[in-house]
mmCIF file of C-alpha atoms and ligand atoms in Angstrom:
data_model
loop_
_atom_site.group_PDB
_atom_site.id
_atom_site.type_symbol
_atom_site.label_atom_id
_atom_site.label_comp_id
_atom_site.label_asym_id
_atom_site.label_seq_id
_atom_site.Cartn_x
_atom_site.Cartn_y
_atom_site.Cartn_z
ATOM 1 C CA MET A 1 167.443 52.935 -75.099
ATOM 2 C CA CYS A 2 170.980 52.599 -73.690
ATOM 3 C CA TYR A 3 172.233 55.375 -71.400
ATOM 4 C CA ASN A 4 175.570 53.944 -70.759
ATOM 5 C CA MET A 5 178.910 53.117 -72.290
ATOM 6 C CA PRO A 6 179.246 49.498 -73.360
ATOM 7 C CA ASP A 7 180.032 47.385 -70.276
ATOM 8 C CA MET A 8 179.868 50.378 -67.970
ATOM 9 C CA LYS A 9 176.890 51.613 -66.070
ATOM 10 C CA ARG A 10 176.525 55.144 -65.109
ATOM 11 C CA MET A 11 175.988 55.634 -61.253
ATOM 12 C CA MET A 12 172.754 57.013 -60.117
ATOM 13 C CA ILE A 13 172.546 58.097 -56.381
ATOM 14 C CA VAL A 14 169.347 58.620 -54.770
ATOM 15 C CA THR A 15 168.505 59.862 -51.386
ATOM 16 C CA ALA A 16 165.022 59.040 -49.947
ATOM 17 C CA GLY A 17 162.840 59.219 -47.000
ATOM 18 C CA PRO A 18 163.225 61.392 -43.961
ATOM 19 C CA THR A 19 166.247 61.860 -41.719
ATOM 20 C CA ARG A 20 165.931 61.489 -37.887
ATOM 21 C CA GLU A 21 167.815 63.857 -35.555
ATOM 22 C CA HIS A 22 168.057 62.327 -32.263
ATOM 23 C CA LEU A 23 168.210 64.341 -28.960
ATOM 24 C CA ASP A 24 168.473 61.021 -26.788
ATOM 25 C CA PRO A 25 168.090 57.432 -27.770
ATOM 26 C CA VAL A 26 164.245 57.375 -27.814
ATOM 27 C CA ARG A 27 163.496 61.040 -29.049
ATOM 28 C CA PHE A 28 164.136 62.697 -32.397
ATOM 29 C CA LEU A 29 163.101 65.439 -34.835
ATOM 30 C CA SER A 30 161.773 64.219 -38.076
ATOM 31 C CA ASN A 31 159.049 64.658 -40.818
ATOM 32 C CA PRO A 32 156.297 62.354 -42.456
ATOM 33 C CA SER A 33 158.390 61.426 -45.567
ATOM 34 C CA THR A 34 157.514 57.844 -46.703
ATOM 35 C CA GLY A 35 160.323 57.628 -49.342
ATOM 36 C CA LYS A 36 157.884 56.549 -52.118
ATOM 37 C CA MET A 37 159.064 59.023 -54.760
ATOM 38 C CA GLY A 38 162.850 58.149 -54.050
ATOM 39 C CA PHE A 39 162.105 54.442 -54.193
ATOM 40 C CA ALA A 40 160.016 54.896 -57.427
ATOM 41 C CA LEU A 41 162.933 56.710 -58.947
ATOM 42 C CA ALA A 42 165.578 54.164 -57.872
ATOM 43 C CA ALA A 43 163.447 51.429 -59.552
ATOM 44 C CA ALA A 44 162.964 53.459 -62.717
ATOM 45 C CA GLY A 45 166.724 54.206 -62.783
ATOM 46 C CA ALA A 46 167.600 50.562 -62.471
ATOM 47 C CA ALA A 47 165.232 49.601 -65.169
ATOM 48 C CA ALA A 48 166.718 52.206 -67.402
ATOM 49 C CA GLY A 49 170.177 50.565 -67.079
ATOM 50 C CA PHE A 50 171.690 52.779 -64.362
ATOM 51 C CA ASP A 51 173.900 51.559 -61.554
ATOM 52 C CA VAL A 52 171.422 52.824 -58.757
ATOM 53 C CA ARG A 53 172.593 53.452 -55.221
ATOM 54 C CA LEU A 54 169.852 54.348 -52.822
ATOM 55 C CA VAL A 55 170.451 56.176 -49.475
ATOM 56 C CA ALA A 56 167.545 55.667 -47.429
ATOM 57 C CA GLY A 57 166.431 57.285 -44.117
ATOM 58 C CA PRO A 58 163.990 55.184 -41.924
ATOM 59 C CA VAL A 59 161.243 53.924 -44.228
ATOM 60 C CA ALA A 60 159.034 50.893 -44.553
ATOM 61 C CA LEU A 61 159.735 50.149 -48.206
ATOM 62 C CA ALA A 62 161.210 47.151 -49.916
ATOM 63 C CA THR A 63 164.486 47.752 -51.973
ATOM 64 C CA PRO A 64 163.554 47.838 -55.584
ATOM 65 C CA LYS A 65 165.116 44.983 -57.801
ATOM 66 C CA GLY A 66 168.717 45.672 -58.942
ATOM 67 C CA VAL A 67 169.301 48.524 -56.522
ATOM 68 C CA LYS A 68 172.088 48.827 -53.876
ATOM 69 C CA ARG A 69 170.905 50.265 -50.634
ATOM 70 C CA THR A 70 172.530 51.949 -47.777
ATOM 71 C CA ASP A 71 170.380 52.855 -44.684
ATOM 72 C CA ILE A 72 171.145 55.864 -42.682
ATOM 73 C CA VAL A 73 169.406 57.756 -39.864
ATOM 74 C CA SER A 74 170.686 61.235 -39.628
ATOM 75 C CA ALA A 75 171.371 64.035 -42.234
ATOM 76 C CA ARG A 76 175.091 63.801 -41.431
ATOM 77 C CA GLU A 77 175.207 60.010 -41.934
ATOM 78 C CA MET A 78 173.315 60.608 -45.291
ATOM 79 C CA LEU A 79 176.098 63.039 -46.440
ATOM 80 C CA VAL A 80 178.920 60.516 -45.408
ATOM 81 C CA ALA A 81 177.155 57.853 -47.368
ATOM 82 C CA VAL A 82 176.584 59.868 -50.545
ATOM 83 C CA ARG A 83 180.171 61.131 -50.614
ATOM 84 C CA ALA A 84 181.481 57.502 -50.096
ATOM 85 C CA LEU A 85 179.402 56.538 -53.119
ATOM 86 C CA LEU A 86 180.637 59.478 -55.250
ATOM 87 C CA ARG A 87 184.207 58.279 -54.622
ATOM 88 C CA GLU A 88 183.126 54.921 -56.250
ATOM 89 C CA ALA A 89 181.839 56.335 -59.396
ATOM 90 C CA THR A 90 183.327 55.147 -62.694
ATOM 91 C CA ASP A 91 186.008 57.444 -64.121
ATOM 92 C CA GLY A 92 184.751 59.328 -67.065
ATOM 93 C CA LEU A 93 181.136 58.698 -66.438
ATOM 94 C CA LYS A 94 179.784 61.528 -64.351
ATOM 95 C CA PRO A 95 177.312 60.276 -61.758
ATOM 96 C CA VAL A 96 173.826 61.399 -61.403
ATOM 97 C CA PHE A 97 172.630 62.565 -57.896
ATOM 98 C CA ILE A 98 168.863 62.773 -57.343
ATOM 99 C CA ALA A 99 167.953 64.323 -53.854
ATOM 100 C CA THR A 100 164.514 63.282 -53.007
ATOM 101 C CA ALA A 101 165.127 63.025 -49.161
ATOM 102 C CA ALA A 102 163.249 65.304 -46.727
ATOM 103 C CA VAL A 103 166.382 66.222 -44.829
ATOM 104 C CA ALA A 104 166.004 67.765 -41.509
ATOM 105 C CA ASP A 105 167.642 71.161 -41.846
ATOM 106 C CA TRP A 106 168.477 71.393 -37.872
ATOM 107 C CA ARG A 107 169.569 68.917 -35.469
ATOM 108 C CA PRO A 108 169.784 69.128 -31.560
ATOM 109 C CA ALA A 109 173.068 70.771 -30.594
ATOM 110 C CA ARG A 110 173.755 67.771 -28.201
ATOM 111 C CA ILE A 111 172.605 64.134 -28.303
ATOM 112 C CA ALA A 112 172.243 62.588 -24.885
ATOM 113 C CA ALA A 113 173.555 59.197 -24.649
ATOM 114 C CA HIS A 114 170.816 58.413 -22.091
ATOM 115 C CA LYS A 115 167.073 58.792 -22.132
ATOM 116 C CA LEU A 116 166.626 62.311 -20.819
ATOM 117 C CA LYS A 117 164.519 62.809 -17.724
ATOM 118 C CA LYS A 118 161.914 65.719 -17.661
ATOM 119 C CA ALA A 119 164.025 67.415 -14.848
ATOM 120 C CA GLU A 120 166.919 67.444 -17.136
ATOM 121 C CA MET A 121 165.348 69.370 -19.850
ATOM 122 C CA SER A 122 164.729 73.230 -19.713
ATOM 123 C CA GLY A 123 161.898 73.554 -22.182
ATOM 124 C CA THR A 124 164.344 75.096 -24.797
ATOM 125 C CA LEU A 125 165.869 72.687 -27.470
ATOM 126 C CA HIS A 126 169.054 74.161 -28.876
ATOM 127 C CA LEU A 127 169.389 73.355 -32.528
ATOM 128 C CA VAL A 128 172.471 73.571 -35.061
ATOM 129 C CA ARG A 129 172.268 73.717 -38.795
ATOM 130 C CA ASN A 130 172.640 70.334 -40.706
ATOM 131 C CA PRO A 131 174.599 70.248 -43.861
ATOM 132 C CA ASP A 132 172.870 70.756 -47.277
ATOM 133 C CA ILE A 133 173.694 67.558 -48.807
ATOM 134 C CA LEU A 134 172.563 68.465 -52.323
ATOM 135 C CA LYS A 135 174.138 71.880 -52.250
ATOM 136 C CA SER A 136 177.617 70.535 -50.985
ATOM 137 C CA VAL A 137 178.050 67.633 -53.303
ATOM 138 C CA HIS A 138 180.213 68.461 -56.546
ATOM 139 C CA GLY A 139 181.179 66.390 -59.642
ATOM 140 C CA ALA A 140 177.534 65.034 -60.447
ATOM 141 C CA VAL A 141 174.598 65.744 -62.456
ATOM 142 C CA LYS A 142 172.271 67.020 -59.667
ATOM 143 C CA VAL A 143 168.630 66.913 -59.516
ATOM 144 C CA GLY A 144 166.551 68.150 -56.532
ATOM 145 C CA PHE A 145 162.937 68.195 -55.295
ATOM 146 C CA ALA A 146 161.178 71.217 -53.854
ATOM 147 C CA ALA A 147 157.884 70.585 -51.961
ATOM 148 C CA GLU A 148 156.523 73.915 -51.352
ATOM 149 C CA THR A 149 153.421 75.470 -49.964
ATOM 150 C CA ASP A 150 154.005 79.064 -51.021
ATOM 151 C CA ARG A 151 155.589 80.714 -54.311
ATOM 152 C CA VAL A 152 156.209 77.263 -55.413
ATOM 153 C CA LEU A 153 157.925 78.023 -58.833
ATOM 154 C CA ALA A 154 159.897 80.866 -57.542
ATOM 155 C CA GLU A 155 161.312 79.101 -54.630
ATOM 156 C CA ALA A 156 162.082 75.943 -56.766
ATOM 157 C CA ALA A 157 163.943 78.257 -59.197
ATOM 158 C CA ARG A 158 165.842 79.881 -56.284
ATOM 159 C CA LYS A 159 166.963 76.332 -55.089
ATOM 160 C CA CYS A 160 167.714 75.308 -58.716
ATOM 161 C CA ARG A 161 170.289 78.187 -58.878
ATOM 162 C CA GLU A 162 171.652 78.084 -55.510
ATOM 163 C CA LYS A 163 172.379 74.281 -55.473
ATOM 164 C CA LYS A 164 173.646 74.354 -59.144
ATOM 165 C CA LEU A 165 171.135 71.631 -60.398
ATOM 166 C CA ALA A 166 170.501 70.346 -63.841
ATOM 167 C CA PHE A 167 166.654 70.859 -62.983
ATOM 168 C CA ILE A 168 164.429 70.733 -59.994
ATOM 169 C CA VAL A 169 161.061 68.880 -59.559
ATOM 170 C CA ALA A 170 158.700 71.293 -57.849
ATOM 171 C CA ASN A 171 155.363 70.352 -56.222
ATOM 172 C CA ASP A 172 152.784 72.373 -54.366
ATOM 173 C CA ILE A 173 151.849 70.120 -51.416
ATOM 174 C CA THR A 174 148.734 71.922 -50.557
ATOM 175 C CA LYS A 175 147.148 70.358 -53.714
ATOM 176 C CA PRO A 176 145.281 67.320 -53.646
ATOM 177 C CA GLY A 177 147.075 63.960 -54.528
ATOM 178 C CA THR A 178 150.609 65.593 -54.058
ATOM 179 C CA GLY A 179 153.175 65.432 -51.165
ATOM 180 C CA PHE A 180 153.923 63.277 -48.322
ATOM 181 C CA GLY A 181 152.714 59.543 -48.461
ATOM 182 C CA THR A 182 150.535 59.795 -51.490
ATOM 183 C CA GLU A 183 150.563 57.432 -54.430
ATOM 184 C CA THR A 184 150.414 60.213 -56.959
ATOM 185 C CA ASN A 185 152.269 63.600 -57.641
ATOM 186 C CA ARG A 186 151.758 66.626 -59.788
ATOM 187 C CA VAL A 187 155.178 68.231 -60.626
ATOM 188 C CA THR A 188 156.562 70.843 -62.637
ATOM 189 C CA LEU A 189 160.167 70.723 -63.739
ATOM 190 C CA VAL A 190 162.116 73.970 -63.413
ATOM 191 C CA PHE A 191 165.320 74.405 -65.360
ATOM 192 C CA PRO A 192 168.215 76.767 -64.687
ATOM 193 C CA ASP A 193 167.336 78.994 -67.691
ATOM 194 C CA GLY A 194 163.840 79.577 -66.160
ATOM 195 C CA ARG A 195 162.113 77.198 -68.490
ATOM 196 C CA THR A 196 159.345 75.207 -66.751
ATOM 197 C CA VAL A 197 157.584 71.946 -67.689
ATOM 198 C CA ALA A 198 154.250 71.104 -65.939
ATOM 199 C CA TRP A 199 153.184 67.587 -66.019
ATOM 200 C CA PRO A 200 149.500 66.457 -65.148
ATOM 201 C CA LEU A 201 148.753 64.397 -61.953
ATOM 202 C CA MET A 202 150.159 60.939 -62.290
ATOM 203 C CA THR A 203 151.412 57.937 -60.186
ATOM 204 C CA LYS A 204 154.880 58.526 -58.480
ATOM 205 C CA ARG A 205 155.965 55.437 -60.691
ATOM 206 C CA ARG A 206 155.064 57.302 -63.799
ATOM 207 C CA VAL A 207 156.590 60.612 -62.564
ATOM 208 C CA ALA A 208 159.811 58.719 -61.805
ATOM 209 C CA THR A 209 159.969 57.060 -65.327
ATOM 210 C CA ARG A 210 159.597 60.582 -66.870
ATOM 211 C CA ILE A 211 162.215 62.151 -64.845
ATOM 212 C CA VAL A 212 164.645 59.379 -65.556
ATOM 213 C CA ARG A 213 163.935 59.894 -69.320
ATOM 214 C CA THR A 214 164.572 63.520 -68.834
ATOM 215 C CA ILE A 215 167.805 62.831 -67.036
ATOM 216 C CA ALA A 216 168.843 60.344 -69.857
ATOM 217 C CA ASP A 217 168.181 63.133 -72.503
ATOM 218 C CA LEU A 218 170.544 65.687 -70.652
ATOM 219 C CA GLU A 219 174.025 66.250 -72.101
ATOM 220 C CA MET A 220 176.272 64.842 -69.485
HETATM 221 N N1 CTP B 301 168.353 68.897 -49.451
HETATM 222 C C1 CTP B 301 169.481 68.214 -49.067
HETATM 223 N N2 CTP B 301 169.994 68.544 -47.800
HETATM 224 C C2 CTP B 301 169.400 69.352 -46.918
HETATM 225 C C3 CTP B 301 168.342 69.969 -47.321
HETATM 226 C C4 CTP B 301 167.693 69.822 -48.547
HETATM 227 O O1 CTP B 301 170.053 67.504 -49.829
HETATM 228 N N3 CTP B 301 170.038 69.712 -45.727
HETATM 229 C C5 CTP B 301 167.856 68.772 -50.698
HETATM 230 C C6 CTP B 301 166.525 68.031 -50.714
HETATM 231 O O2 CTP B 301 166.501 66.517 -50.779
HETATM 232 C C7 CTP B 301 165.796 68.538 -52.018
HETATM 233 C C8 CTP B 301 166.345 69.942 -52.023
HETATM 234 O O3 CTP B 301 167.669 69.934 -51.270
HETATM 235 O O4 CTP B 301 166.280 67.748 -53.208
HETATM 236 C C9 CTP B 301 165.491 71.066 -51.559
HETATM 237 O O5 CTP B 301 165.032 70.793 -50.331
HETATM 238 P P1 CTP B 301 164.179 71.701 -49.477
HETATM 239 O O6 CTP B 301 164.015 71.251 -48.038
HETATM 240 O O7 CTP B 301 163.039 72.014 -50.231
HETATM 241 O O8 CTP B 301 165.207 72.971 -49.438
HETATM 242 P P2 CTP B 301 165.931 73.754 -48.516
HETATM 243 O O9 CTP B 301 167.414 73.896 -49.023
HETATM 244 O O10 CTP B 301 165.942 73.128 -47.065
HETATM 245 O O11 CTP B 301 165.325 75.247 -48.398
HETATM 246 P P3 CTP B 301 164.275 76.057 -47.482
HETATM 247 O O12 CTP B 301 164.328 75.393 -46.106
HETATM 248 O O13 CTP B 301 164.711 77.376 -47.570
HETATM 249 O O14 CTP B 301 162.848 75.738 -48.143
#
């Protein structure tokens, strides 16, 4: 199978892992994302012939073969990195953007340059909203992920519409074998027209290969 024009590879940008939102040099807000799903997608994309660019938060994973990686810490750094990559995309070949990162929605309003002392903290942490990376990016074929605990498919469908996605990969993280840190995942693809496709429990590698195949079959 060949998903590209001769001599040119379509860019596939993948965000992966958590972001960290620091309040001082030694403390941050974050989440337990390990980046496994995103790294599996990057590997599957490279194997399928895409020019894969991985934008990774702090994770303990090796860069898959053939993948170019940018490491970031915060959501705002992730957005800057994604925008810079989109500017590099080859004319006429719309890039693919797959957002698997567990981006922190909020960050501390102020980042102290020094380690805060107990006496300097009031017990209230003021937060401000982070940018929605997937929603704010244009000019790409966009695929999102929705890890939910309630109303899984309805929430996924809302995000698919609001972020103008080609499809969204929904999973119920209350079910065994899914969610943060596992080797497996059970997902349902939700398309903008309301169509859903449920896949059985599989390794994240297998899920990644099938997602890349679904993307390659989209009209771009
Ligand atoms: N996402 C993103 N930037 C954000 C938040 C989310 O790029 N600031 C992406 C995620 O990578 C994922 C999708 O958007 O692909 C859905 O993420 P999720 O956290 O489930 O959605 P939110 O928009 O944050 O929605 P809510 O908090 O209402 O569940």
